[in-house]
């Protein structure tokens, strides 16, 4: 029940029109959008992986940001969580709070959302819309065979610490969007794309099942997110900061030392950080040779708790700034 300035029937019809426009129709959706509930079929032998992310205008993106990019990112961050646990994406539900039923915005948002959804064969199966400050909540569902999920608590001393892709690009992209920094247009475009159109590493998550001992997606910065693995696995780690993968654009736009800080602490990269026991390392290296993103070994899990960073020559490196904290 809504007592104040609810959306009119025509506004709801308009919004429903946009969300009915998805092309995908999965066989495991017995009943999709339009009834009281969706009816969905989980494959036998699979557990259902469920994750939810909320994107708030002004906190997670600027209110005037490109709606297509917002549509992409609001789904991508959820798929990234499914990737981190090794799940195959299947369905999403969407909660949308909008200041007004703005057709241009809705059309752009749906373009970005459904393009990525089709790419990963994800179907929208339900949701709710209300008038209010621009907020997008997506709950994503995926499948992972029982006992095959990549969890945060399996890292053991001696395991290699690895990451996909390059780190720090999105952090620098944010500084560019906030106009804290101006860089050459070519690099700016690349860095903004890394911030606004993250690529969920679904394939990598699936291939790492049974090989990686722990995994997480990097949303708040490598140091902070690796810290979650260390906490849950009750161990520590040593990173060699000179090995952190940094893109040519990042290295062209900031000093080498600033690039390391961004790679360690910049948020929003949505790459995977995972640990690999020595006995599986050769196999993971071979698989990674076929990936469409970089694979880099950046450190090792140790018995002593805490995260230690060093230079290539073994000298200590002190982290200058912790990762992004939403409540800082
Ligand atoms: Mg996550």
Short mmCIF file of C-alpha atoms and ligand atoms in Angstrom, two decimals:
data_model
loop_
_atom_site.label_atom_id
_atom_site.label_comp_id
_atom_site.label_asym_id
_atom_site.label_seq_id
_atom_site.Cartn_x
_atom_site.Cartn_y
_atom_site.Cartn_z
CA UNK A 1 0.00 0.00 0.00
CA UNK A 2 1.29 3.44 -0.94
CA UNK A 3 -0.36 6.52 0.59
CA UNK A 4 1.62 9.34 -1.01
CA UNK A 5 1.80 10.19 -4.68
CA UNK A 6 1.64 6.64 -6.00
CA UNK A 7 2.35 5.84 -9.61
CA UNK A 8 -0.70 6.03 -11.82
CA UNK A 9 -2.11 3.01 -13.67
CA UNK A 10 -0.78 4.40 -16.94
CA UNK A 11 2.72 4.75 -15.50
CA UNK A 12 2.68 1.14 -14.34
CA UNK A 13 1.46 0.02 -17.75
CA UNK A 14 4.28 1.95 -19.36
CA UNK A 15 6.89 0.39 -17.08
CA UNK A 16 5.46 -3.10 -17.62
CA UNK A 17 5.66 -2.51 -21.36
CA UNK A 18 9.43 -2.03 -21.09
CA UNK A 19 10.01 -5.03 -18.87
CA UNK A 20 7.90 -7.27 -21.09
CA UNK A 21 10.31 -6.52 -23.92
CA UNK A 22 12.95 -9.11 -23.00
CA UNK A 23 13.68 -11.61 -25.73
CA UNK A 24 14.75 -14.56 -23.59
CA UNK A 25 12.40 -17.39 -22.62
CA UNK A 26 14.07 -20.13 -20.55
CA UNK A 27 12.60 -23.64 -20.36
CA UNK A 28 13.03 -23.72 -16.55
CA UNK A 29 10.69 -20.74 -16.08
CA UNK A 30 7.28 -22.34 -15.61
CA UNK A 31 5.65 -18.99 -14.87
CA UNK A 32 7.41 -15.65 -15.39
CA UNK A 33 6.51 -11.97 -15.05
CA UNK A 34 2.83 -11.16 -14.58
CA UNK A 35 1.49 -13.48 -11.86
CA UNK A 36 1.72 -13.26 -8.07
CA UNK A 37 4.87 -15.33 -8.07
CA UNK A 38 7.24 -16.78 -10.60
CA UNK A 39 7.44 -20.58 -10.75
CA UNK A 40 10.94 -21.85 -11.40
CA UNK A 41 12.58 -25.22 -11.78
CA UNK A 42 15.99 -25.87 -10.20
CA UNK A 43 17.89 -28.71 -11.96
CA UNK A 44 18.27 -31.92 -9.91
CA UNK A 45 21.57 -32.11 -8.05
CA UNK A 46 22.05 -28.34 -8.06
CA UNK A 47 21.93 -25.86 -5.24
CA UNK A 48 20.37 -22.48 -5.90
CA UNK A 49 22.85 -19.59 -5.55
CA UNK A 50 21.08 -16.34 -4.61
CA UNK A 51 22.54 -12.86 -4.37
CA UNK A 52 21.16 -9.33 -4.15
CA UNK A 53 22.74 -5.97 -4.89
CA UNK A 54 21.24 -2.55 -4.45
CA UNK A 55 22.38 0.44 -6.49
CA UNK A 56 21.39 3.87 -5.18
CA UNK A 57 21.66 7.04 -7.28
CA UNK A 58 24.23 9.36 -5.75
CA UNK A 59 25.92 6.52 -3.86
CA UNK A 60 26.70 3.90 -6.52
CA UNK A 61 26.25 6.00 -9.65
CA UNK A 62 25.55 9.63 -10.49
CA UNK A 63 21.84 10.48 -10.93
CA UNK A 64 22.48 11.75 -14.47
CA UNK A 65 24.59 8.73 -15.51
CA UNK A 66 23.80 7.03 -18.82
CA UNK A 67 20.75 4.77 -18.14
CA UNK A 68 22.05 2.04 -20.48
CA UNK A 69 25.24 1.86 -18.42
CA UNK A 70 23.17 1.71 -15.20
CA UNK A 71 21.12 -1.16 -16.66
CA UNK A 72 24.30 -3.03 -17.57
CA UNK A 73 26.06 -2.45 -14.29
CA UNK A 74 23.12 -3.25 -12.02
CA UNK A 75 22.98 -6.72 -13.57
CA UNK A 76 26.75 -7.14 -13.99
CA UNK A 77 27.49 -6.68 -10.28
CA UNK A 78 25.01 -9.45 -9.45
CA UNK A 79 26.38 -11.79 -12.10
CA UNK A 80 29.83 -11.08 -10.69
CA UNK A 81 28.69 -12.48 -7.33
CA UNK A 82 27.40 -15.61 -9.08
CA UNK A 83 30.76 -15.88 -10.87
CA UNK A 84 32.59 -15.66 -7.55
CA UNK A 85 30.73 -18.67 -6.19
CA UNK A 86 31.01 -20.64 -9.44
CA UNK A 87 27.32 -20.53 -10.38
CA UNK A 88 25.67 -20.56 -13.81
CA UNK A 89 23.30 -17.55 -13.97
CA UNK A 90 19.62 -18.28 -14.59
CA UNK A 91 17.05 -15.76 -13.35
CA UNK A 92 16.72 -12.28 -11.90
CA UNK A 93 14.06 -10.29 -10.11
CA UNK A 94 14.12 -6.50 -10.16
CA UNK A 95 13.00 -3.90 -7.64
CA UNK A 96 12.93 -0.44 -9.16
CA UNK A 97 12.25 2.84 -7.41
CA UNK A 98 11.89 5.73 -9.87
CA UNK A 99 11.26 9.46 -9.33
CA UNK A 100 9.08 9.42 -12.49
CA UNK A 101 8.16 7.02 -15.29
CA UNK A 102 10.68 8.60 -17.68
CA UNK A 103 10.42 6.78 -21.04
CA UNK A 104 13.87 7.72 -22.31
CA UNK A 105 15.44 6.54 -19.08
CA UNK A 106 13.44 3.29 -19.01
CA UNK A 107 14.25 2.47 -22.64
CA UNK A 108 17.99 3.02 -22.05
CA UNK A 109 17.99 1.09 -18.77
CA UNK A 110 16.23 -1.89 -20.37
CA UNK A 111 18.61 -1.86 -23.34
CA UNK A 112 21.63 -2.14 -21.05
CA UNK A 113 19.98 -4.68 -18.75
CA UNK A 114 18.57 -7.02 -21.40
CA UNK A 115 21.62 -6.93 -23.65
CA UNK A 116 23.73 -8.33 -20.83
CA UNK A 117 20.91 -10.66 -19.73
CA UNK A 118 20.72 -12.25 -23.18
CA UNK A 119 24.51 -12.57 -23.31
CA UNK A 120 24.43 -14.67 -20.14
CA UNK A 121 21.03 -16.33 -20.79
CA UNK A 122 19.43 -14.74 -17.74
CA UNK A 123 15.67 -14.21 -17.64
CA UNK A 124 13.81 -11.54 -15.67
CA UNK A 125 11.05 -13.44 -13.84
CA UNK A 126 9.44 -10.80 -11.64
CA UNK A 127 9.79 -7.59 -9.71
CA UNK A 128 8.17 -4.49 -8.33
CA UNK A 129 8.16 -0.80 -9.18
CA UNK A 130 7.44 2.20 -6.99
CA UNK A 131 7.85 5.96 -7.04
CA UNK A 132 10.80 7.19 -5.01
CA UNK A 133 14.49 8.11 -5.22
CA UNK A 134 16.21 6.26 -8.09
CA UNK A 135 17.21 2.88 -6.65
CA UNK A 136 17.76 -0.40 -8.45
CA UNK A 137 17.70 -3.71 -6.61
CA UNK A 138 18.40 -6.92 -8.48
CA UNK A 139 18.31 -10.39 -7.04
CA UNK A 140 20.11 -12.93 -9.19
CA UNK A 141 19.73 -16.70 -9.07
CA UNK A 142 22.09 -19.30 -10.44
CA UNK A 143 22.88 -23.00 -10.18
CA UNK A 144 25.90 -24.70 -8.76
CA UNK A 145 26.26 -28.48 -8.32
CA UNK A 146 25.91 -29.51 -4.66
CA UNK A 147 29.27 -29.12 -2.84
CA UNK A 148 30.97 -27.53 -5.87
CA UNK A 149 30.52 -23.85 -4.91
CA UNK A 150 33.62 -21.66 -4.60
CA UNK A 151 33.48 -20.32 -1.07
CA UNK A 152 35.54 -17.80 0.86
CA UNK A 153 36.65 -20.18 3.59
CA UNK A 154 38.78 -22.73 1.73
CA UNK A 155 42.16 -20.96 1.35
CA UNK A 156 45.12 -22.79 2.95
CA UNK A 157 48.76 -21.79 3.60
CA UNK A 158 50.82 -22.34 0.45
CA UNK A 159 47.92 -21.64 -1.95
CA UNK A 160 48.68 -19.17 -4.72
CA UNK A 161 46.64 -15.95 -4.77
CA UNK A 162 45.47 -15.08 -8.28
CA UNK A 163 43.31 -12.47 -10.00
CA UNK A 164 41.54 -12.13 -13.33
CA UNK A 165 41.87 -9.05 -15.53
CA UNK A 166 43.54 -5.82 -14.47
CA UNK A 167 43.01 -3.90 -11.23
CA UNK A 168 42.48 -0.23 -10.44
CA UNK A 169 40.90 0.78 -13.77
CA UNK A 170 37.43 1.36 -12.33
CA UNK A 171 38.86 3.33 -9.40
CA UNK A 172 40.60 5.67 -11.81
CA UNK A 173 37.47 5.73 -14.01
CA UNK A 174 35.53 7.01 -10.99
CA UNK A 175 38.05 9.82 -10.45
CA UNK A 176 37.58 10.78 -14.11
CA UNK A 177 33.76 10.73 -13.86
CA UNK A 178 33.99 12.87 -10.72
CA UNK A 179 36.27 15.23 -12.65
CA UNK A 180 39.02 14.87 -10.07
CA UNK A 181 41.45 14.09 -12.88
CA UNK A 182 41.70 14.72 -16.59
CA UNK A 183 43.43 12.21 -18.85
CA UNK A 184 43.77 11.75 -22.65
CA UNK A 185 40.39 10.95 -24.27
CA UNK A 186 41.35 7.44 -25.47
CA UNK A 187 42.38 6.32 -22.00
CA UNK A 188 39.42 8.11 -20.37
CA UNK A 189 36.99 6.15 -22.57
CA UNK A 190 38.59 2.82 -21.67
CA UNK A 191 38.71 3.60 -17.94
CA UNK A 192 35.08 4.79 -17.87
CA UNK A 193 34.00 1.63 -19.66
CA UNK A 194 35.80 -0.41 -17.02
CA UNK A 195 33.84 1.50 -14.34
CA UNK A 196 30.45 1.54 -16.06
CA UNK A 197 30.44 -1.76 -17.99
CA UNK A 198 32.16 -4.37 -15.83
CA UNK A 199 32.34 -7.83 -17.43
CA UNK A 200 31.20 -10.56 -15.02
CA UNK A 201 33.80 -13.37 -15.01
CA UNK A 202 31.23 -16.17 -15.23
CA UNK A 203 33.33 -18.45 -17.45
CA UNK A 204 36.30 -18.14 -15.13
CA UNK A 205 34.17 -18.92 -12.05
CA UNK A 206 32.79 -22.05 -13.70
CA UNK A 207 36.20 -23.28 -14.84
CA UNK A 208 37.67 -22.76 -11.37
CA UNK A 209 35.16 -25.10 -9.72
CA UNK A 210 37.00 -28.03 -8.19
CA UNK A 211 40.36 -26.25 -8.65
CA UNK A 212 40.29 -22.99 -6.66
CA UNK A 213 40.18 -23.33 -2.87
CA UNK A 214 38.46 -19.97 -2.32
CA UNK A 215 37.15 -17.07 -4.40
CA UNK A 216 35.58 -13.63 -4.13
CA UNK A 217 34.74 -10.89 -6.60
CA UNK A 218 36.58 -7.60 -6.12
CA UNK A 219 33.97 -4.92 -5.50
CA UNK A 220 35.56 -2.87 -2.71
CA UNK A 221 39.23 -3.15 -3.62
CA UNK A 222 41.65 -6.11 -3.67
CA UNK A 223 43.08 -5.53 -0.17
CA UNK A 224 39.64 -5.37 1.42
CA UNK A 225 38.07 -8.25 -0.52
CA UNK A 226 41.09 -10.56 -0.16
CA UNK A 227 40.78 -9.69 3.54
CA UNK A 228 37.36 -11.39 3.53
CA UNK A 229 38.92 -14.61 2.22
CA UNK A 230 41.66 -14.41 4.87
CA UNK A 231 39.13 -13.85 7.65
CA UNK A 232 36.85 -16.68 6.59
CA UNK A 233 39.76 -19.03 5.90
CA UNK A 234 41.54 -18.06 9.16
CA UNK A 235 44.89 -17.41 7.53
CA UNK A 236 47.03 -14.55 6.20
CA UNK A 237 48.65 -13.57 2.93
CA UNK A 238 51.71 -12.03 1.32
CA UNK A 239 51.27 -10.00 -1.85
CA UNK A 240 54.00 -8.76 -4.16
CA UNK A 241 52.61 -5.39 -5.24
CA UNK A 242 54.82 -5.12 -8.35
CA UNK A 243 52.96 -8.14 -9.75
CA UNK A 244 49.48 -6.57 -9.52
CA UNK A 245 48.09 -6.51 -13.07
CA UNK A 246 47.70 -2.91 -14.23
CA UNK A 247 46.34 -1.88 -17.64
CA UNK A 248 48.36 0.21 -20.09
CA UNK A 249 45.74 2.96 -19.68
CA UNK A 250 46.18 3.01 -15.90
CA UNK A 251 49.97 3.11 -16.22
CA UNK A 252 49.77 5.88 -18.83
CA UNK A 253 47.53 8.09 -16.69
CA UNK A 254 49.03 7.92 -13.19
CA UNK A 255 52.49 7.48 -11.64
CA UNK A 256 53.64 3.89 -11.05
CA UNK A 257 53.16 4.18 -7.27
CA UNK A 258 49.65 5.61 -7.62
CA UNK A 259 48.79 2.73 -9.98
CA UNK A 260 49.76 0.26 -7.25
CA UNK A 261 47.58 2.06 -4.70
CA UNK A 262 44.64 2.00 -7.13
CA UNK A 263 45.19 -1.67 -7.95
CA UNK A 264 45.23 -2.54 -4.23
CA UNK A 265 42.41 -0.33 -3.00
CA UNK A 266 40.30 0.92 -5.94
CA UNK A 267 36.74 -0.42 -5.93
CA UNK A 268 34.33 -1.56 -8.64
CA UNK A 269 36.72 -3.72 -10.69
CA UNK A 270 34.52 -6.85 -10.45
CA UNK A 271 37.44 -9.12 -11.23
CA UNK A 272 37.82 -12.41 -9.37
CA UNK A 273 40.40 -12.96 -6.65
CA UNK A 274 40.92 -16.66 -5.92
CA UNK A 275 43.34 -19.05 -4.29
CA UNK A 276 44.75 -22.17 -5.89
CA UNK A 277 46.42 -25.11 -4.09
CA UNK A 278 49.87 -25.92 -5.57
CA UNK A 279 48.58 -29.27 -6.92
CA UNK A 280 46.04 -27.48 -9.15
CA UNK A 281 48.18 -24.57 -10.26
CA UNK A 282 49.44 -26.05 -13.54
CA UNK A 283 45.89 -26.93 -14.58
CA UNK A 284 44.60 -23.44 -13.74
CA UNK A 285 47.47 -21.83 -15.68
CA UNK A 286 46.60 -23.98 -18.70
CA UNK A 287 42.88 -23.08 -18.48
CA UNK A 288 43.68 -19.40 -18.04
CA UNK A 289 45.71 -19.40 -21.24
CA UNK A 290 42.37 -19.71 -23.04
CA UNK A 291 40.64 -16.87 -21.15
CA UNK A 292 39.71 -13.56 -22.75
CA UNK A 293 41.17 -11.74 -19.74
CA UNK A 294 44.49 -11.74 -17.95
CA UNK A 295 45.37 -14.24 -15.23
CA UNK A 296 48.01 -13.18 -12.71
CA UNK A 297 49.56 -14.84 -9.66
CA UNK A 298 50.12 -12.07 -7.15
CA UNK A 299 50.95 -13.72 -3.85
CA UNK A 300 50.68 -16.63 -1.47
CA UNK A 301 48.52 -17.64 1.48
CA UNK A 302 50.40 -17.86 4.80
CA UNK A 303 49.68 -19.20 8.28
CA UNK A 304 50.18 -15.86 10.07
CA UNK A 305 46.98 -13.80 9.95
CA UNK A 306 46.84 -10.41 8.24
CA UNK A 307 47.81 -9.09 4.83
CA UNK A 308 51.48 -8.30 4.19
CA UNK A 309 52.60 -6.49 1.06
CA UNK A 310 56.11 -6.51 -0.31
CA UNK A 311 58.10 -5.24 -3.28
CA UNK A 312 59.67 -7.64 -5.76
CA UNK A 313 62.99 -7.36 -3.85
CA UNK A 314 61.31 -8.47 -0.61
CA UNK A 315 61.19 -5.06 1.12
CA UNK A 316 58.02 -4.17 2.98
CA UNK A 317 55.28 -2.15 1.23
CA UNK A 318 52.79 -0.27 3.39
CA UNK A 319 49.21 0.08 2.08
CA UNK A 320 48.39 3.77 2.02
CA UNK A 321 44.61 3.71 1.95
CA UNK A 322 42.02 1.03 2.68
CA UNK A 323 39.34 0.08 0.12
CA UNK A 324 36.08 1.92 -0.41
CA UNK A 325 33.82 1.75 2.60
CA UNK A 326 30.19 2.72 2.00
CA UNK A 327 29.85 4.07 5.52
CA UNK A 328 33.21 5.84 5.85
MG1 LIG B 1 30.72 -10.14 -3.97
#
